[in-house]
Amino acid sequence: PSSLKTIGIFAFAGDTNLTGISLNSGLITIGNNTFSGCTRLTAITIPNTVTTIGDYAFYNCISITNITIPSGVKTIGFYLFDGCSGLISISIPNGVTTINDNAFYNCTNLTDISLPTTVTKIGQYAFYNCKSITYFNIPEGISNIDYNTFYDCIKLTNVSIPSTLTSISTDAFYNCYNLKDLNFSNRLTSIGQSAFQYCRSLTNILLPNTMKTIGRDAFSSCYGISNVTLPNGLTTIDGSAFSYCTMLTDITLPGSLTSLADSVFDSCSNLKTVTIQNGLQIIPDSVFRKCFSLTSVIIPDSVTTIGGSAFTDCTELSNVTIGNGLKTIGEYVFYNCSKLTSIRIPASVTKIG
């Protein structure tokens, strides 16, 4: 009826016979889970009078192909279109400020989506496994790309990064293996664990001077990366951050680094040149393990410890210069470095593993 203002929670939930519905003008609220599980629902027109669409309202409506959100809606709810595998396009109006967690989770055929400039928050898992999206413009005003936001978006090739972005969270672009190089914001300070793991189409990583932290496995197994620029000011690189970047040929570790974790460059098989600037104190376990192409390394006076297996299986390594500040050499540091015939151990060393 025309007097209807609210459709209550679960009103049509699980109705597998419902194929289409006409909603009256004057309707204001669509409640939580209203149409969830209506697997044959293909056509729905939401009147412009609607200002609230509840969480899970269209959850698992696998037959809907397109939908237009009314201009009065400000928030895309939690799990709103989760599992809508038939959804191809959606129109989101100016005025929407928030895309909540899991909003488009598993919308595997979604190709056409554009966020208005009014959006200031995109929740975690928002576009998880949206396998058909190829381009995404993240609006200005967004400061964080949340956990798993674009996880497994395997056709995503280009992403526009806003100048307001300060952090990229865990698994944000995990396994986006067609993703091309990104222009990172000059305000970016942190990249989380596995944020770009298996993004094998990335080739060049130029990080801004504002960067402080790179998380564990952040760029692990990005087989196409050949160049990484680490800025002065960077303080932390967590474990295995660039492991298995097999096309990486050279790296400079800035003197600002206070924490370099284990296995950061493990199995970077084409890494030939490593420059360690004065300031770093610990070369951790397995950090350059299986860097088969590495031929020489100069360890500055600031380094006090070389961890176990740090250069294990660096089979081309023939020249190592160790600074006068070194105190501890761990176990198997130069194990199977078959071309290394001699090395000078400074008098400062007190322990050899």
mmCIF file of C-alpha atoms in Angstrom:
data_model
loop_
_atom_site.group_PDB
_atom_site.id
_atom_site.type_symbol
_atom_site.label_atom_id
_atom_site.label_comp_id
_atom_site.label_asym_id
_atom_site.label_seq_id
_atom_site.Cartn_x
_atom_site.Cartn_y
_atom_site.Cartn_z
ATOM 1 C CA PRO A 1 0.000 0.000 0.000
ATOM 2 C CA SER A 2 1.028 3.609 -0.579
ATOM 3 C CA SER A 3 0.973 4.267 3.160
ATOM 4 C CA LEU A 4 3.716 1.703 3.851
ATOM 5 C CA LYS A 5 6.785 3.362 5.410
ATOM 6 C CA THR A 6 8.779 0.394 6.698
ATOM 7 C CA ILE A 7 9.343 -3.185 5.586
ATOM 8 C CA GLY A 8 10.348 -5.139 8.678
ATOM 9 C CA ILE A 9 13.265 -7.457 9.237
ATOM 10 C CA PHE A 10 13.165 -10.843 7.450
ATOM 11 C CA ALA A 11 9.866 -9.837 5.795
ATOM 12 C CA PHE A 12 10.519 -11.830 2.607
ATOM 13 C CA ALA A 13 13.638 -13.707 3.718
ATOM 14 C CA GLY A 14 14.067 -17.123 2.146
ATOM 15 C CA ASP A 15 11.161 -16.742 -0.292
ATOM 16 C CA THR A 16 12.616 -18.682 -3.215
ATOM 17 C CA ASN A 17 9.508 -18.133 -5.339
ATOM 18 C CA LEU A 18 9.764 -14.340 -5.323
ATOM 19 C CA THR A 19 11.040 -13.143 -8.718
ATOM 20 C CA GLY A 20 10.127 -9.461 -8.714
ATOM 21 C CA ILE A 21 8.589 -6.821 -6.464
ATOM 22 C CA SER A 22 7.363 -3.260 -6.808
ATOM 23 C CA LEU A 23 7.955 -1.074 -3.755
ATOM 24 C CA ASN A 24 5.686 1.909 -3.157
ATOM 25 C CA SER A 25 6.732 5.524 -3.266
ATOM 26 C CA GLY A 26 6.734 6.822 0.279
ATOM 27 C CA LEU A 27 8.611 3.803 1.636
ATOM 28 C CA ILE A 28 11.422 4.970 3.935
ATOM 29 C CA THR A 29 13.015 1.904 5.493
ATOM 30 C CA ILE A 30 13.944 -1.558 4.244
ATOM 31 C CA GLY A 31 14.808 -3.609 7.316
ATOM 32 C CA ASN A 32 17.638 -6.022 8.025
ATOM 33 C CA ASN A 33 17.538 -9.273 6.013
ATOM 34 C CA THR A 34 14.319 -8.193 4.254
ATOM 35 C CA PHE A 35 15.059 -10.071 1.037
ATOM 36 C CA SER A 36 17.950 -12.281 2.168
ATOM 37 C CA GLY A 37 17.965 -15.654 0.488
ATOM 38 C CA CYS A 38 15.432 -14.688 -2.199
ATOM 39 C CA THR A 39 17.487 -16.591 -4.726
ATOM 40 C CA ARG A 40 15.113 -16.089 -7.699
ATOM 41 C CA LEU A 41 14.593 -12.362 -7.203
ATOM 42 C CA THR A 42 15.743 -10.702 -10.424
ATOM 43 C CA ALA A 43 14.034 -7.308 -10.514
ATOM 44 C CA ILE A 44 13.512 -4.713 -7.804
ATOM 45 C CA THR A 45 13.082 -0.965 -8.006
ATOM 46 C CA ILE A 46 13.781 0.923 -4.807
ATOM 47 C CA PRO A 47 11.837 4.217 -4.644
ATOM 48 C CA ASN A 48 13.691 7.482 -4.088
ATOM 49 C CA THR A 49 11.902 7.963 -0.780
ATOM 50 C CA VAL A 50 13.951 5.190 0.835
ATOM 51 C CA THR A 51 16.688 6.511 3.140
ATOM 52 C CA THR A 52 17.635 3.348 5.053
ATOM 53 C CA ILE A 53 18.460 -0.123 3.765
ATOM 54 C CA GLY A 54 19.278 -2.541 6.572
ATOM 55 C CA ASP A 55 22.184 -4.944 6.886
ATOM 56 C CA TYR A 56 21.931 -8.213 4.917
ATOM 57 C CA ALA A 57 18.849 -6.815 3.120
ATOM 58 C CA PHE A 58 19.788 -8.498 -0.179
ATOM 59 C CA TYR A 59 22.112 -11.161 1.198
ATOM 60 C CA ASN A 60 22.513 -14.090 -1.209
ATOM 61 C CA CYS A 61 20.049 -12.726 -3.783
ATOM 62 C CA ILE A 62 21.997 -14.503 -6.468
ATOM 63 C CA SER A 63 19.725 -13.578 -9.402
ATOM 64 C CA ILE A 64 19.750 -9.782 -9.107
ATOM 65 C CA THR A 65 21.872 -8.319 -11.927
ATOM 66 C CA ASN A 66 21.636 -4.569 -11.349
ATOM 67 C CA ILE A 67 20.296 -2.189 -8.757
ATOM 68 C CA THR A 68 20.094 1.542 -8.137
ATOM 69 C CA ILE A 69 20.506 2.925 -4.620
ATOM 70 C CA PRO A 70 18.223 5.929 -3.900
ATOM 71 C CA SER A 71 19.796 9.346 -3.403
ATOM 72 C CA GLY A 72 18.702 9.609 0.243
ATOM 73 C CA VAL A 73 20.687 6.568 1.397
ATOM 74 C CA LYS A 74 23.901 7.485 3.264
ATOM 75 C CA THR A 75 25.215 4.056 4.253
ATOM 76 C CA ILE A 76 25.690 0.784 2.382
ATOM 77 C CA GLY A 77 25.022 -1.720 5.167
ATOM 78 C CA PHE A 78 26.985 -4.660 6.480
ATOM 79 C CA TYR A 79 26.759 -7.695 4.155
ATOM 80 C CA LEU A 80 24.135 -5.815 2.120
ATOM 81 C CA PHE A 81 24.891 -7.571 -1.177
ATOM 82 C CA ASP A 82 27.025 -10.412 0.184
ATOM 83 C CA GLY A 83 26.765 -13.429 -2.108
ATOM 84 C CA CYS A 84 24.904 -11.602 -4.894
ATOM 85 C CA SER A 85 26.906 -13.499 -7.482
ATOM 86 C CA GLY A 86 24.682 -12.366 -10.371
ATOM 87 C CA LEU A 87 25.094 -8.657 -9.651
ATOM 88 C CA ILE A 88 26.821 -6.962 -12.575
ATOM 89 C CA SER A 89 26.294 -3.246 -11.974
ATOM 90 C CA ILE A 90 25.180 -0.965 -9.181
ATOM 91 C CA SER A 91 24.575 2.763 -9.038
ATOM 92 C CA ILE A 92 25.652 4.403 -5.773
ATOM 93 C CA PRO A 93 24.569 8.049 -5.425
ATOM 94 C CA ASN A 94 26.367 11.125 -4.171
ATOM 95 C CA GLY A 95 25.699 11.430 -0.478
ATOM 96 C CA VAL A 96 26.714 7.902 0.479
ATOM 97 C CA THR A 97 29.515 8.224 3.027
ATOM 98 C CA THR A 98 30.128 4.642 4.178
ATOM 99 C CA ILE A 99 30.543 1.250 2.514
ATOM 100 C CA ASN A 100 30.361 -1.141 5.458
ATOM 101 C CA ASP A 101 32.120 -4.467 6.021
ATOM 102 C CA ASN A 102 31.401 -7.253 3.528
ATOM 103 C CA ALA A 103 28.984 -5.042 1.587
ATOM 104 C CA PHE A 104 29.831 -6.651 -1.788
ATOM 105 C CA TYR A 105 31.527 -9.816 -0.530
ATOM 106 C CA ASN A 106 31.554 -12.558 -3.177
ATOM 107 C CA CYS A 107 29.849 -10.443 -5.857
ATOM 108 C CA THR A 108 31.863 -12.411 -8.368
ATOM 109 C CA ASN A 109 30.300 -10.902 -11.522
ATOM 110 C CA LEU A 110 30.301 -7.274 -10.427
ATOM 111 C CA THR A 111 32.070 -5.225 -13.086
ATOM 112 C CA ASP A 112 30.477 -1.781 -13.017
ATOM 113 C CA ILE A 113 30.770 0.150 -9.760
ATOM 114 C CA SER A 114 31.770 3.721 -9.089
ATOM 115 C CA LEU A 115 31.976 5.266 -5.649
ATOM 116 C CA PRO A 116 30.964 8.912 -5.239
ATOM 117 C CA THR A 117 33.383 11.457 -3.827
ATOM 118 C CA THR A 118 31.285 11.610 -0.654
ATOM 119 C CA VAL A 119 32.485 8.153 0.490
ATOM 120 C CA THR A 120 34.972 8.462 3.352
ATOM 121 C CA LYS A 121 35.025 4.884 4.648
ATOM 122 C CA ILE A 122 35.259 1.483 2.979
ATOM 123 C CA GLY A 123 34.965 -1.424 5.410
ATOM 124 C CA GLN A 124 36.918 -4.647 5.595
ATOM 125 C CA TYR A 125 36.102 -7.405 3.101
ATOM 126 C CA ALA A 126 33.933 -4.866 1.244
ATOM 127 C CA PHE A 127 34.882 -6.153 -2.233
ATOM 128 C CA TYR A 128 36.347 -9.512 -1.239
ATOM 129 C CA ASN A 129 36.424 -11.983 -4.138
ATOM 130 C CA CYS A 130 34.849 -9.565 -6.610
ATOM 131 C CA LYS A 131 36.628 -11.421 -9.372
ATOM 132 C CA SER A 132 35.315 -9.359 -12.311
ATOM 133 C CA ILE A 133 36.231 -5.801 -11.261
ATOM 134 C CA THR A 134 39.049 -4.454 -13.440
ATOM 135 C CA TYR A 135 39.327 -0.824 -12.296
ATOM 136 C CA PHE A 136 38.615 0.900 -9.023
ATOM 137 C CA ASN A 137 38.755 4.559 -8.090
ATOM 138 C CA ILE A 138 39.179 5.051 -4.352
ATOM 139 C CA PRO A 139 37.707 8.476 -3.518
ATOM 140 C CA GLU A 140 39.645 11.336 -1.996
ATOM 141 C CA GLY A 141 39.032 11.429 1.736
ATOM 142 C CA ILE A 142 39.687 7.715 2.291
ATOM 143 C CA SER A 143 42.568 7.358 4.758
ATOM 144 C CA ASN A 144 42.734 3.564 5.107
ATOM 145 C CA ILE A 145 42.206 0.564 2.841
ATOM 146 C CA ASP A 146 40.839 -1.917 5.359
ATOM 147 C CA TYR A 147 41.510 -5.612 5.924
ATOM 148 C CA ASN A 148 40.867 -7.845 2.894
ATOM 149 C CA THR A 149 39.055 -5.057 1.039
ATOM 150 C CA PHE A 150 40.095 -6.253 -2.433
ATOM 151 C CA TYR A 151 41.248 -9.766 -1.509
ATOM 152 C CA ASP A 152 41.254 -12.104 -4.530
ATOM 153 C CA CYS A 153 40.020 -9.491 -7.009
ATOM 154 C CA ILE A 154 41.935 -11.358 -9.664
ATOM 155 C CA LYS A 155 40.975 -9.168 -12.670
ATOM 156 C CA LEU A 156 41.727 -5.891 -10.927
ATOM 157 C CA THR A 157 44.445 -4.189 -12.963
ATOM 158 C CA ASN A 158 44.297 -0.517 -12.026
ATOM 159 C CA VAL A 159 43.502 1.263 -8.775
ATOM 160 C CA SER A 160 43.448 5.007 -8.283
ATOM 161 C CA ILE A 161 44.930 5.795 -4.871
ATOM 162 C CA PRO A 162 43.742 9.013 -3.165
ATOM 163 C CA SER A 163 46.206 11.566 -1.835
ATOM 164 C CA THR A 164 44.558 11.209 1.600
ATOM 165 C CA LEU A 165 45.571 7.553 2.069
ATOM 166 C CA THR A 166 47.784 6.913 5.119
ATOM 167 C CA SER A 167 47.575 3.126 5.572
ATOM 168 C CA ILE A 168 46.934 -0.112 3.697
ATOM 169 C CA SER A 169 45.804 -2.934 5.978
ATOM 170 C CA THR A 170 46.397 -6.685 6.108
ATOM 171 C CA ASP A 171 45.540 -8.650 2.935
ATOM 172 C CA ALA A 172 44.062 -5.535 1.296
ATOM 173 C CA PHE A 173 45.091 -6.603 -2.238
ATOM 174 C CA TYR A 174 46.074 -10.209 -1.562
ATOM 175 C CA ASN A 175 46.302 -12.295 -4.749
ATOM 176 C CA CYS A 176 45.276 -9.447 -7.056
ATOM 177 C CA TYR A 177 47.674 -10.973 -9.545
ATOM 178 C CA ASN A 178 46.790 -8.673 -12.456
ATOM 179 C CA LEU A 179 47.269 -5.471 -10.460
ATOM 180 C CA LYS A 180 49.664 -3.047 -12.124
ATOM 181 C CA ASP A 181 51.944 -0.513 -10.453
ATOM 182 C CA LEU A 182 50.384 1.947 -8.037
ATOM 183 C CA ASN A 183 51.082 5.602 -7.358
ATOM 184 C CA PHE A 184 51.202 5.620 -3.592
ATOM 185 C CA SER A 185 49.987 8.634 -1.639
ATOM 186 C CA ASN A 186 52.625 10.978 -0.247
ATOM 187 C CA ARG A 187 50.931 10.537 3.147
ATOM 188 C CA LEU A 188 51.232 6.750 3.263
ATOM 189 C CA THR A 189 52.916 5.526 6.468
ATOM 190 C CA SER A 190 52.198 1.785 6.676
ATOM 191 C CA ILE A 191 51.524 -1.261 4.523
ATOM 192 C CA GLY A 192 50.103 -4.233 6.415
ATOM 193 C CA GLN A 193 50.780 -7.956 6.447
ATOM 194 C CA SER A 194 50.348 -9.684 3.063
ATOM 195 C CA ALA A 195 48.793 -6.501 1.643
ATOM 196 C CA PHE A 196 50.146 -7.212 -1.856
ATOM 197 C CA GLN A 197 51.209 -10.850 -1.534
ATOM 198 C CA TYR A 198 51.029 -12.719 -4.872
ATOM 199 C CA CYS A 199 50.462 -9.494 -6.837
ATOM 200 C CA ARG A 200 52.764 -10.846 -9.498
ATOM 201 C CA SER A 201 52.092 -8.115 -12.113
ATOM 202 C CA LEU A 202 53.610 -5.367 -9.971
ATOM 203 C CA THR A 203 57.008 -4.335 -11.339
ATOM 204 C CA ASN A 204 58.069 -1.123 -9.610
ATOM 205 C CA ILE A 205 57.530 -0.145 -5.967
ATOM 206 C CA LEU A 206 58.274 3.494 -5.189
ATOM 207 C CA LEU A 207 57.395 4.219 -1.578
ATOM 208 C CA PRO A 208 56.972 7.809 -0.325
ATOM 209 C CA ASN A 209 59.217 9.469 2.237
ATOM 210 C CA THR A 210 56.409 9.242 4.793
ATOM 211 C CA MET A 211 56.621 5.428 4.958
ATOM 212 C CA LYS A 212 57.460 3.960 8.368
ATOM 213 C CA THR A 213 56.368 0.306 8.359
ATOM 214 C CA ILE A 214 56.139 -2.566 5.873
ATOM 215 C CA GLY A 215 54.350 -5.625 7.286
ATOM 216 C CA ARG A 216 55.152 -9.335 7.129
ATOM 217 C CA ASP A 217 54.821 -10.829 3.629
ATOM 218 C CA ALA A 218 53.625 -7.441 2.337
ATOM 219 C CA PHE A 219 55.096 -8.026 -1.143
ATOM 220 C CA SER A 220 56.000 -11.692 -0.831
ATOM 221 C CA SER A 221 55.856 -13.718 -4.053
ATOM 222 C CA CYS A 222 55.420 -10.623 -6.217
ATOM 223 C CA TYR A 223 57.444 -12.319 -8.918
ATOM 224 C CA GLY A 224 57.410 -9.366 -11.321
ATOM 225 C CA ILE A 225 58.908 -6.714 -9.030
ATOM 226 C CA SER A 226 62.305 -5.656 -10.374
ATOM 227 C CA ASN A 227 62.756 -2.372 -8.536
ATOM 228 C CA VAL A 228 61.992 -1.283 -4.962
ATOM 229 C CA THR A 229 62.810 2.137 -3.555
ATOM 230 C CA LEU A 230 62.883 2.219 0.241
ATOM 231 C CA PRO A 231 62.873 5.802 1.563
ATOM 232 C CA ASN A 232 64.942 7.322 4.295
ATOM 233 C CA GLY A 233 62.609 7.475 7.274
ATOM 234 C CA LEU A 234 61.474 3.869 6.939
ATOM 235 C CA THR A 235 61.932 2.220 10.344
ATOM 236 C CA THR A 236 60.472 -1.301 10.104
ATOM 237 C CA ILE A 237 60.399 -4.100 7.559
ATOM 238 C CA ASP A 238 58.698 -7.180 8.952
ATOM 239 C CA GLY A 239 59.441 -10.828 8.163
ATOM 240 C CA SER A 240 59.481 -12.108 4.565
ATOM 241 C CA ALA A 241 58.212 -8.759 3.274
ATOM 242 C CA PHE A 242 59.920 -9.185 -0.113
ATOM 243 C CA SER A 243 60.621 -12.925 -0.072
ATOM 244 C CA TYR A 244 60.383 -14.707 -3.428
ATOM 245 C CA CYS A 245 60.511 -11.448 -5.389
ATOM 246 C CA THR A 246 62.535 -13.338 -7.939
ATOM 247 C CA MET A 247 63.012 -10.457 -10.409
ATOM 248 C CA LEU A 248 64.350 -7.983 -7.839
ATOM 249 C CA THR A 249 67.944 -7.104 -8.747
ATOM 250 C CA ASP A 250 69.102 -4.484 -6.259
ATOM 251 C CA ILE A 251 68.080 -3.002 -2.931
ATOM 252 C CA THR A 252 69.281 -0.229 -0.633
ATOM 253 C CA LEU A 253 68.461 -0.509 3.057
ATOM 254 C CA PRO A 254 68.205 3.028 4.496
ATOM 255 C CA GLY A 255 70.041 3.981 7.646
ATOM 256 C CA SER A 256 66.743 4.876 9.299
ATOM 257 C CA LEU A 257 65.853 1.170 9.636
ATOM 258 C CA THR A 258 65.674 0.143 13.285
ATOM 259 C CA SER A 259 63.894 -3.173 12.749
ATOM 260 C CA LEU A 260 64.633 -5.568 9.907
ATOM 261 C CA ALA A 261 62.988 -8.947 10.509
ATOM 262 C CA ASP A 262 63.799 -12.481 9.404
ATOM 263 C CA SER A 263 63.715 -13.675 5.781
ATOM 264 C CA VAL A 264 62.861 -10.271 4.307
ATOM 265 C CA PHE A 265 64.649 -11.016 1.013
ATOM 266 C CA ASP A 266 64.694 -14.809 1.248
ATOM 267 C CA SER A 267 64.808 -16.478 -2.193
ATOM 268 C CA CYS A 268 65.172 -13.250 -4.173
ATOM 269 C CA SER A 269 67.149 -15.300 -6.633
ATOM 270 C CA ASN A 270 68.174 -12.445 -8.983
ATOM 271 C CA LEU A 271 69.211 -10.008 -6.256
ATOM 272 C CA LYS A 272 72.734 -8.935 -7.241
ATOM 273 C CA THR A 273 73.404 -5.753 -5.284
ATOM 274 C CA VAL A 274 72.668 -4.981 -1.641
ATOM 275 C CA THR A 275 73.584 -1.633 -0.094
ATOM 276 C CA ILE A 276 73.269 -1.452 3.683
ATOM 277 C CA GLN A 277 73.494 2.108 4.913
ATOM 278 C CA ASN A 278 75.098 2.864 8.252
ATOM 279 C CA GLY A 279 72.512 2.809 11.042
ATOM 280 C CA LEU A 280 71.133 -0.735 10.858
ATOM 281 C CA GLN A 281 72.217 -2.754 13.897
ATOM 282 C CA ILE A 282 70.961 -6.286 13.244
ATOM 283 C CA ILE A 283 71.028 -8.355 10.070
ATOM 284 C CA PRO A 284 68.448 -10.971 11.057
ATOM 285 C CA ASP A 285 68.084 -14.697 10.407
ATOM 286 C CA SER A 286 67.785 -15.848 6.790
ATOM 287 C CA VAL A 287 67.373 -12.289 5.524
ATOM 288 C CA PHE A 288 69.310 -12.967 2.287
ATOM 289 C CA ARG A 289 69.007 -16.752 2.215
ATOM 290 C CA LYS A 290 69.001 -18.231 -1.292
ATOM 291 C CA CYS A 291 69.870 -14.942 -2.975
ATOM 292 C CA PHE A 292 71.796 -16.936 -5.560
ATOM 293 C CA SER A 293 72.961 -13.931 -7.613
ATOM 294 C CA LEU A 294 74.397 -11.845 -4.762
ATOM 295 C CA THR A 295 78.131 -11.393 -5.353
ATOM 296 C CA SER A 296 79.301 -8.984 -2.658
ATOM 297 C CA VAL A 297 78.134 -7.214 0.457
ATOM 298 C CA ILE A 298 79.537 -4.505 2.711
ATOM 299 C CA ILE A 299 78.350 -4.665 6.300
ATOM 300 C CA PRO A 300 78.648 -1.233 7.948
ATOM 301 C CA ASP A 301 80.135 -0.445 11.353
ATOM 302 C CA SER A 302 76.673 0.041 12.864
ATOM 303 C CA VAL A 303 75.831 -3.674 12.534
ATOM 304 C CA THR A 304 76.432 -5.591 15.771
ATOM 305 C CA THR A 305 74.739 -8.899 14.917
ATOM 306 C CA ILE A 306 74.407 -11.135 11.878
ATOM 307 C CA GLY A 307 71.670 -13.706 12.451
ATOM 308 C CA GLY A 308 71.655 -17.404 11.640
ATOM 309 C CA SER A 309 71.613 -18.414 7.968
ATOM 310 C CA ALA A 310 71.597 -14.747 6.935
ATOM 311 C CA PHE A 311 73.504 -15.528 3.705
ATOM 312 C CA THR A 312 72.960 -19.289 3.438
ATOM 313 C CA ASP A 313 73.021 -20.607 -0.149
ATOM 314 C CA CYS A 314 74.263 -17.333 -1.629
ATOM 315 C CA THR A 315 76.273 -19.420 -4.052
ATOM 316 C CA GLU A 316 77.753 -16.469 -6.028
ATOM 317 C CA LEU A 317 78.836 -14.511 -2.942
ATOM 318 C CA SER A 318 82.600 -14.039 -3.165
ATOM 319 C CA ASN A 319 83.356 -10.800 -1.336
ATOM 320 C CA VAL A 320 82.201 -9.808 2.170
ATOM 321 C CA THR A 321 83.440 -6.768 4.053
ATOM 322 C CA ILE A 322 82.513 -6.663 7.733
ATOM 323 C CA GLY A 323 82.557 -3.438 9.743
ATOM 324 C CA ASN A 324 84.313 -2.960 13.037
ATOM 325 C CA GLY A 325 81.178 -2.862 15.188
ATOM 326 C CA LEU A 326 80.193 -6.514 14.729
ATOM 327 C CA LYS A 327 79.952 -8.584 17.924
ATOM 328 C CA THR A 328 77.898 -11.682 17.064
ATOM 329 C CA ILE A 329 77.871 -14.004 14.055
ATOM 330 C CA GLY A 330 75.078 -16.574 14.144
ATOM 331 C CA GLU A 331 74.961 -20.190 13.014
ATOM 332 C CA TYR A 332 75.257 -21.106 9.322
ATOM 333 C CA VAL A 333 75.595 -17.453 8.310
ATOM 334 C CA PHE A 334 77.643 -18.231 5.196
ATOM 335 C CA TYR A 335 76.661 -21.872 4.770
ATOM 336 C CA ASN A 336 77.057 -23.112 1.191
ATOM 337 C CA CYS A 337 78.555 -19.829 -0.014
ATOM 338 C CA SER A 338 80.843 -21.878 -2.213
ATOM 339 C CA LYS A 339 82.653 -18.954 -3.874
ATOM 340 C CA LEU A 340 83.507 -17.240 -0.595
ATOM 341 C CA THR A 341 87.124 -18.265 -0.008
ATOM 342 C CA SER A 342 88.142 -15.852 2.730
ATOM 343 C CA ILE A 343 86.646 -13.370 5.155
ATOM 344 C CA ARG A 344 88.137 -10.985 7.711
ATOM 345 C CA ILE A 345 86.568 -11.258 11.157
ATOM 346 C CA PRO A 346 87.052 -7.975 13.072
ATOM 347 C CA ALA A 347 88.476 -7.992 16.602
ATOM 348 C CA SER A 348 85.162 -6.692 17.932
ATOM 349 C CA VAL A 349 83.487 -10.107 17.401
ATOM 350 C CA THR A 350 82.887 -11.938 20.692
ATOM 351 C CA LYS A 351 80.629 -14.777 19.566
ATOM 352 C CA ILE A 352 80.486 -17.032 16.523
ATOM 353 C CA GLY A 353 77.617 -19.539 16.289
#
